Short mmCIF file of C-alpha atoms in Angstrom, two decimals:
data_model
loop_
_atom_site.label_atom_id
_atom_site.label_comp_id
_atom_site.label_asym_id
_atom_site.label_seq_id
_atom_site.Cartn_x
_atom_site.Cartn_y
_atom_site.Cartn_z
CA UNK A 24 7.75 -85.78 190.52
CA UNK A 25 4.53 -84.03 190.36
CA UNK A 26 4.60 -80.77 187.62
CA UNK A 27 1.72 -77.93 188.56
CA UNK A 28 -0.92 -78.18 186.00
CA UNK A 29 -2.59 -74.68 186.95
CA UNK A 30 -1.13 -72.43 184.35
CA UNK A 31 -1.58 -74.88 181.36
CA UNK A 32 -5.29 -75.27 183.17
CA UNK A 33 -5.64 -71.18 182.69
CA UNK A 34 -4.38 -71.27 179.33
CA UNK A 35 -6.95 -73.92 178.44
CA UNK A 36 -9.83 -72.58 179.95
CA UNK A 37 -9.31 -69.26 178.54
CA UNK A 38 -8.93 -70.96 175.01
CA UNK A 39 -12.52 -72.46 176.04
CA UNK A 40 -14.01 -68.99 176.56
CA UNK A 41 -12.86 -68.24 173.71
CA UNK A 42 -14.40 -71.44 171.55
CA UNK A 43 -17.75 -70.21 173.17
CA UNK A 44 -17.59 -67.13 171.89
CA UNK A 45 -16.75 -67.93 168.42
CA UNK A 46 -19.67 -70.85 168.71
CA UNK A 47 -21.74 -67.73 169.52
CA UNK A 48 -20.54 -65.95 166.58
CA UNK A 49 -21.09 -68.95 164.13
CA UNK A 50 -24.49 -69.03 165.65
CA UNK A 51 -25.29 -65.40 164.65
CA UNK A 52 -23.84 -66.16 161.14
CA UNK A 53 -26.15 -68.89 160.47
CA UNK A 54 -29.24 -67.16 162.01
CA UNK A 55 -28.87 -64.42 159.41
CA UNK A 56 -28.39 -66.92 156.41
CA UNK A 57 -31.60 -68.52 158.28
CA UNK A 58 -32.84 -65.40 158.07
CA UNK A 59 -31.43 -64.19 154.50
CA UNK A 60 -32.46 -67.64 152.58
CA UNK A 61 -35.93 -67.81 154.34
CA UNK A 62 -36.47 -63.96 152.31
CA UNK A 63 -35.54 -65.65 149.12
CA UNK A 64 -37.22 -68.73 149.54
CA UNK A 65 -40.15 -67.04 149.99
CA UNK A 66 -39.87 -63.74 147.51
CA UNK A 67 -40.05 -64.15 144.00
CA UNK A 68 -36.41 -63.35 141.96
CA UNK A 69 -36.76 -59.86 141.98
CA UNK A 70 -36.46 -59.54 145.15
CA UNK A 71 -33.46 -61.16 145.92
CA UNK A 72 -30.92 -59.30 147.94
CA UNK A 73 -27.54 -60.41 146.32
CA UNK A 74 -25.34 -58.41 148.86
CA UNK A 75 -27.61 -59.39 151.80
CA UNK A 76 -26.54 -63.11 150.43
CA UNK A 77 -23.05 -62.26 149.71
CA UNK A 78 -22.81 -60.78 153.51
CA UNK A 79 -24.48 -63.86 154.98
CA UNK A 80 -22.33 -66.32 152.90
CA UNK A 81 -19.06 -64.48 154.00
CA UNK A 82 -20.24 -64.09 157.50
CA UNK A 83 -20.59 -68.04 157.70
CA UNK A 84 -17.44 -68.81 156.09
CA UNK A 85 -15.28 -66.71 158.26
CA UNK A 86 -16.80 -67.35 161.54
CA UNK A 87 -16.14 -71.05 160.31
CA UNK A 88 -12.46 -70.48 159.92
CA UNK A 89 -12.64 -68.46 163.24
CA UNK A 90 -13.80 -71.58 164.82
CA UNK A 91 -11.45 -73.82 163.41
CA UNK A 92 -8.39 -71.94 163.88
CA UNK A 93 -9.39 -71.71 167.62
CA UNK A 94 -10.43 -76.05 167.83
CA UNK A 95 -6.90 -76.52 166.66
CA UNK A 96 -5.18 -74.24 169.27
CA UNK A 97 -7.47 -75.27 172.05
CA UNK A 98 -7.07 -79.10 171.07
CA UNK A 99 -3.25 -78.89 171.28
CA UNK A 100 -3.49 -77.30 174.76
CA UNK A 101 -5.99 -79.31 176.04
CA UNK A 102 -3.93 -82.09 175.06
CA UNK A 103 -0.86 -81.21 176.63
CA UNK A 104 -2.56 -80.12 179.98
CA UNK A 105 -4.15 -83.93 179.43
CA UNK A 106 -0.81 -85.21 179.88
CA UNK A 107 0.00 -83.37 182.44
CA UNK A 108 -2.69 -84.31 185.11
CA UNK A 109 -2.23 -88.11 183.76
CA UNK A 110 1.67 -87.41 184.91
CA UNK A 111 0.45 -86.46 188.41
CA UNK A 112 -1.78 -89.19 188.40
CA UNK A 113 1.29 -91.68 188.51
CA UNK A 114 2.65 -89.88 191.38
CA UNK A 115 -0.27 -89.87 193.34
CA UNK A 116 -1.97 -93.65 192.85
CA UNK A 117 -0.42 -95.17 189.78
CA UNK A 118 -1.93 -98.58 190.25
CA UNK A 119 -5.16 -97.53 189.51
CA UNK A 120 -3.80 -96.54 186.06
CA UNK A 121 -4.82 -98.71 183.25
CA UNK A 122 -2.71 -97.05 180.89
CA UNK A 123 0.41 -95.66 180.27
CA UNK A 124 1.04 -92.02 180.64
CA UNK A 125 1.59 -91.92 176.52
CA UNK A 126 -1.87 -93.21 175.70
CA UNK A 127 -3.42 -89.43 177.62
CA UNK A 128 -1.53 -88.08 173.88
CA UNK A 129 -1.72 -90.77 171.26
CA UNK A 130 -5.77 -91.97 172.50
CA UNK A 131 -6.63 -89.19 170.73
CA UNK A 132 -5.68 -90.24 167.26
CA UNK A 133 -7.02 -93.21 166.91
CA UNK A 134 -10.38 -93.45 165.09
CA UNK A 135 -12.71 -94.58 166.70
CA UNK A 136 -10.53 -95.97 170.10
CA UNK A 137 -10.62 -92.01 170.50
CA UNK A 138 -14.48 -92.69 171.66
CA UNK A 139 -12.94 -94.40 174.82
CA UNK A 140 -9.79 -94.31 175.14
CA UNK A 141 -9.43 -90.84 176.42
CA UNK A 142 -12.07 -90.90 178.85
CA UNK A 143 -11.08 -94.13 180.61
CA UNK A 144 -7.89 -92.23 181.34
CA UNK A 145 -9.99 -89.08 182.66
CA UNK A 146 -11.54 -91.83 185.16
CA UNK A 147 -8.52 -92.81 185.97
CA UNK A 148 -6.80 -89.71 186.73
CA UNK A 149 -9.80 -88.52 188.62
CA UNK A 150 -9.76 -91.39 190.81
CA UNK A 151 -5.93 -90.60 191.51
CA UNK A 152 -6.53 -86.79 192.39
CA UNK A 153 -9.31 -87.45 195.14
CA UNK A 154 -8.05 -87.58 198.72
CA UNK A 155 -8.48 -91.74 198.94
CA UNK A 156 -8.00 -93.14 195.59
CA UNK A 157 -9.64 -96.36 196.35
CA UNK A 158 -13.29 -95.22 197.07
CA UNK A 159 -15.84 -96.81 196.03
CA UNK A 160 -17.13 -93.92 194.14
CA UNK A 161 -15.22 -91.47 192.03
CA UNK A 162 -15.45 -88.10 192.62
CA UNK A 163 -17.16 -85.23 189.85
CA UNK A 164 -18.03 -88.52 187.53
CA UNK A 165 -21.25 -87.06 186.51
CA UNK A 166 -19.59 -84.26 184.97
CA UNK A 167 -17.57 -86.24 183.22
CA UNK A 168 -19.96 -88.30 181.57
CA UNK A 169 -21.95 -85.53 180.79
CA UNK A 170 -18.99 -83.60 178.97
CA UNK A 171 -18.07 -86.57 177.39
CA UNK A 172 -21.16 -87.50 175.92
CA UNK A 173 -22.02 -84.05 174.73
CA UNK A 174 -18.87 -83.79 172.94
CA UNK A 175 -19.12 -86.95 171.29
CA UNK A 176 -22.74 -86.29 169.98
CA UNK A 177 -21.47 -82.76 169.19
CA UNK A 178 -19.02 -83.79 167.15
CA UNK A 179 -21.39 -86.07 165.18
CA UNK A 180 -23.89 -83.69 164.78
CA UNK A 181 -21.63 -80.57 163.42
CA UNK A 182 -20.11 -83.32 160.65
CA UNK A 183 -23.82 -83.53 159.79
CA UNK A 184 -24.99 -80.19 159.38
CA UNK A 185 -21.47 -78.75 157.76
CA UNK A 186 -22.28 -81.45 155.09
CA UNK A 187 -25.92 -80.48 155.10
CA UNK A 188 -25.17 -77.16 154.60
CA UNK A 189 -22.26 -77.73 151.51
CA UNK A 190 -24.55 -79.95 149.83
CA UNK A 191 -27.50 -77.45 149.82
CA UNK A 192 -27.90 -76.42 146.50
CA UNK A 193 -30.97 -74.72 146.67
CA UNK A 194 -32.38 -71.69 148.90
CA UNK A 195 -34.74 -73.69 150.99
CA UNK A 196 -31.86 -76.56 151.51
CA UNK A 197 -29.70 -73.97 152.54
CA UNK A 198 -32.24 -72.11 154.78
CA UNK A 199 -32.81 -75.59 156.52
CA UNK A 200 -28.94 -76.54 156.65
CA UNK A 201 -28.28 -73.33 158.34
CA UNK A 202 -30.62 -73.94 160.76
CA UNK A 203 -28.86 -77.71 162.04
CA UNK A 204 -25.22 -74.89 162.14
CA UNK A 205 -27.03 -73.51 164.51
CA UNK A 206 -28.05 -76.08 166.43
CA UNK A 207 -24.50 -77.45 166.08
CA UNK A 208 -23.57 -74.45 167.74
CA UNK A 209 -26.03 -74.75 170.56
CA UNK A 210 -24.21 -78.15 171.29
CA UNK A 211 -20.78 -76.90 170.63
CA UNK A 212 -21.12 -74.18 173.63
CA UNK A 213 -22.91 -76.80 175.63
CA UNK A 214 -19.80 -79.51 175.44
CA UNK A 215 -17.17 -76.51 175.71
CA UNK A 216 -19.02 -75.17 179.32
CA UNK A 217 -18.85 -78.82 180.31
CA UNK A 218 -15.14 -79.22 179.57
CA UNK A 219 -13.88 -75.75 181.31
CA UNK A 220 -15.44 -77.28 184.22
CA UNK A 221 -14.06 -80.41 184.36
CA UNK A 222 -10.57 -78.91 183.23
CA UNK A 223 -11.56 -76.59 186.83
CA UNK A 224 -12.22 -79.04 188.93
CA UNK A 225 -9.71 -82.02 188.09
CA UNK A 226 -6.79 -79.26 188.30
CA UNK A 227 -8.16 -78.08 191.66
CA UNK A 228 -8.28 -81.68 193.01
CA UNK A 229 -4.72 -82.24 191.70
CA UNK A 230 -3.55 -79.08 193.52
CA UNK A 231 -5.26 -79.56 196.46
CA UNK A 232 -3.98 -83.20 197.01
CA UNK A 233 -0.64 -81.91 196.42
CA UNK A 234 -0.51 -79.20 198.66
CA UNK A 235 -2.29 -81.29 201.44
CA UNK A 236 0.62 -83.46 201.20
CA UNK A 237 -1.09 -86.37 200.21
CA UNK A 238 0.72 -87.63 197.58
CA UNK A 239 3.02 -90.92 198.10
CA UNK A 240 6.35 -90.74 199.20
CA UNK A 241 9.04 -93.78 198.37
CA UNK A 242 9.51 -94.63 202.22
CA UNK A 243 13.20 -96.35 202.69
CA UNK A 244 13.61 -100.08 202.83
CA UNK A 245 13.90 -101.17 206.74
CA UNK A 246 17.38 -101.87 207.45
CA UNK A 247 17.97 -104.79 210.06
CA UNK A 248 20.98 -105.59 211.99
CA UNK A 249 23.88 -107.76 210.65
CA UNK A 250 23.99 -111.26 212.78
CA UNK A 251 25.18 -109.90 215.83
CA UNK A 252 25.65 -106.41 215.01
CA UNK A 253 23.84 -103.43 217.50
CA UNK A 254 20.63 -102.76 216.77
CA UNK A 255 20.08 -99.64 215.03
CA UNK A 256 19.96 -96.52 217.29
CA UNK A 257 21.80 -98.67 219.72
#
């Protein structure tokens, strides 16, 4: 039975919008430590700012939070409207489902099988949602690659710089650490614009199908006449 995935779609594109603007915010926080441990790098100790410090330092750590509190609530939703869309997908062409319906939850947590996992049951879904499932090509492919890819090297690079930045121990290390947050952040909005799209477009192709009617129907079994019994109709 196919289950609407547009107002879990809503949610999680909303939840998006809202991971871009904190990745904005985080971005401003590390541009004024940039900005705050370039001064003291540069000035001599008299002419450090301790509050402009104290303000930067704060400013990081609660846009950090900020960010995390959001990646947790955005995860979990993006998760569930995973699921969902992978449910649809069995309605409309489950033999081109490698995977169980479970695996669109549980490929997440596992380390490293997370890599793949996940988006080999993206393809898979997409496939289903397009009008003929067995083209040769799969529709909106290239923007799945691309979000995929950019998340995976985002979330490699913003393990880097956070432990840049909490192993600077000096003003120039922590000038230079703020400055890979930032590009961390760059990436972050990047991968998070990629994924409201995709969320867009697969849940559009889903609802589409469905309301075009295309999905399969069990057709009943053909029923033929006993040994000399009427033919049906007859």
């Amino acid at each position: 039975m196919l289950r609407s995935p547009l107002g879990l779609a809503h949610a999680v594109t909303a939840l998006l919008a809202v991971m871009i603007a904190a990745d904005v915010l985080c971005f401003g926080a590390a541009a004024y430590m940039m900005s705050v441990m370039g001064d003291v790098a540069s000035g001599g100790a008299g002419d450090v700012d301790m509050g402009a410090v104290d303000r930067a330092d704060r400013a990081v750590a609660m846009t950090s939070s900020l960010y995390m509190l959001g990646l947790l609530g955005t995860a979990t939703l993006f998760i569930i409207w995973f699921h969902r869309v992978r449910h649809n997908a069995e309605v409309f062409a489950p033999d081109v489902q490698c995977r169980r319906p479970g695996w669109a939850i549980g490929g997440w947590f596992i380390p490293f099988a997370n890599l793949w996992i996940p988006r080999g049951i993206a393809q898979d879904v997409l496939r289903a949602s397009q009008p003929d499932p067995y083209a040769s090509e799969v529709r909106h492919q290239g923007l799945l690659n691309a979000w995929w890819g950019t998340w995976i090297a985002s979330s490699i690079f913003d393990r880097f710089a956070t432990n840049r930045y909490d192993q600077a121990d000096n003003p120039q290390a922590v000038h230079d650490a703020a400055g890979w947050l930032m590009t961390g952040s760059v990436l972050d909005i990047v991968s998070a614009v990629l994924a409201l799209l995709f969320v867009r477009r697969l849940t559009a192709a889903q609802n589409d199908k469905a309301m075009a009617g295309l999905q399969p129907f069990q057709q009943p079994a053909p029923q033929y006449p006993a040994a000399g019994g009427p033919l049906p109709g007859a």
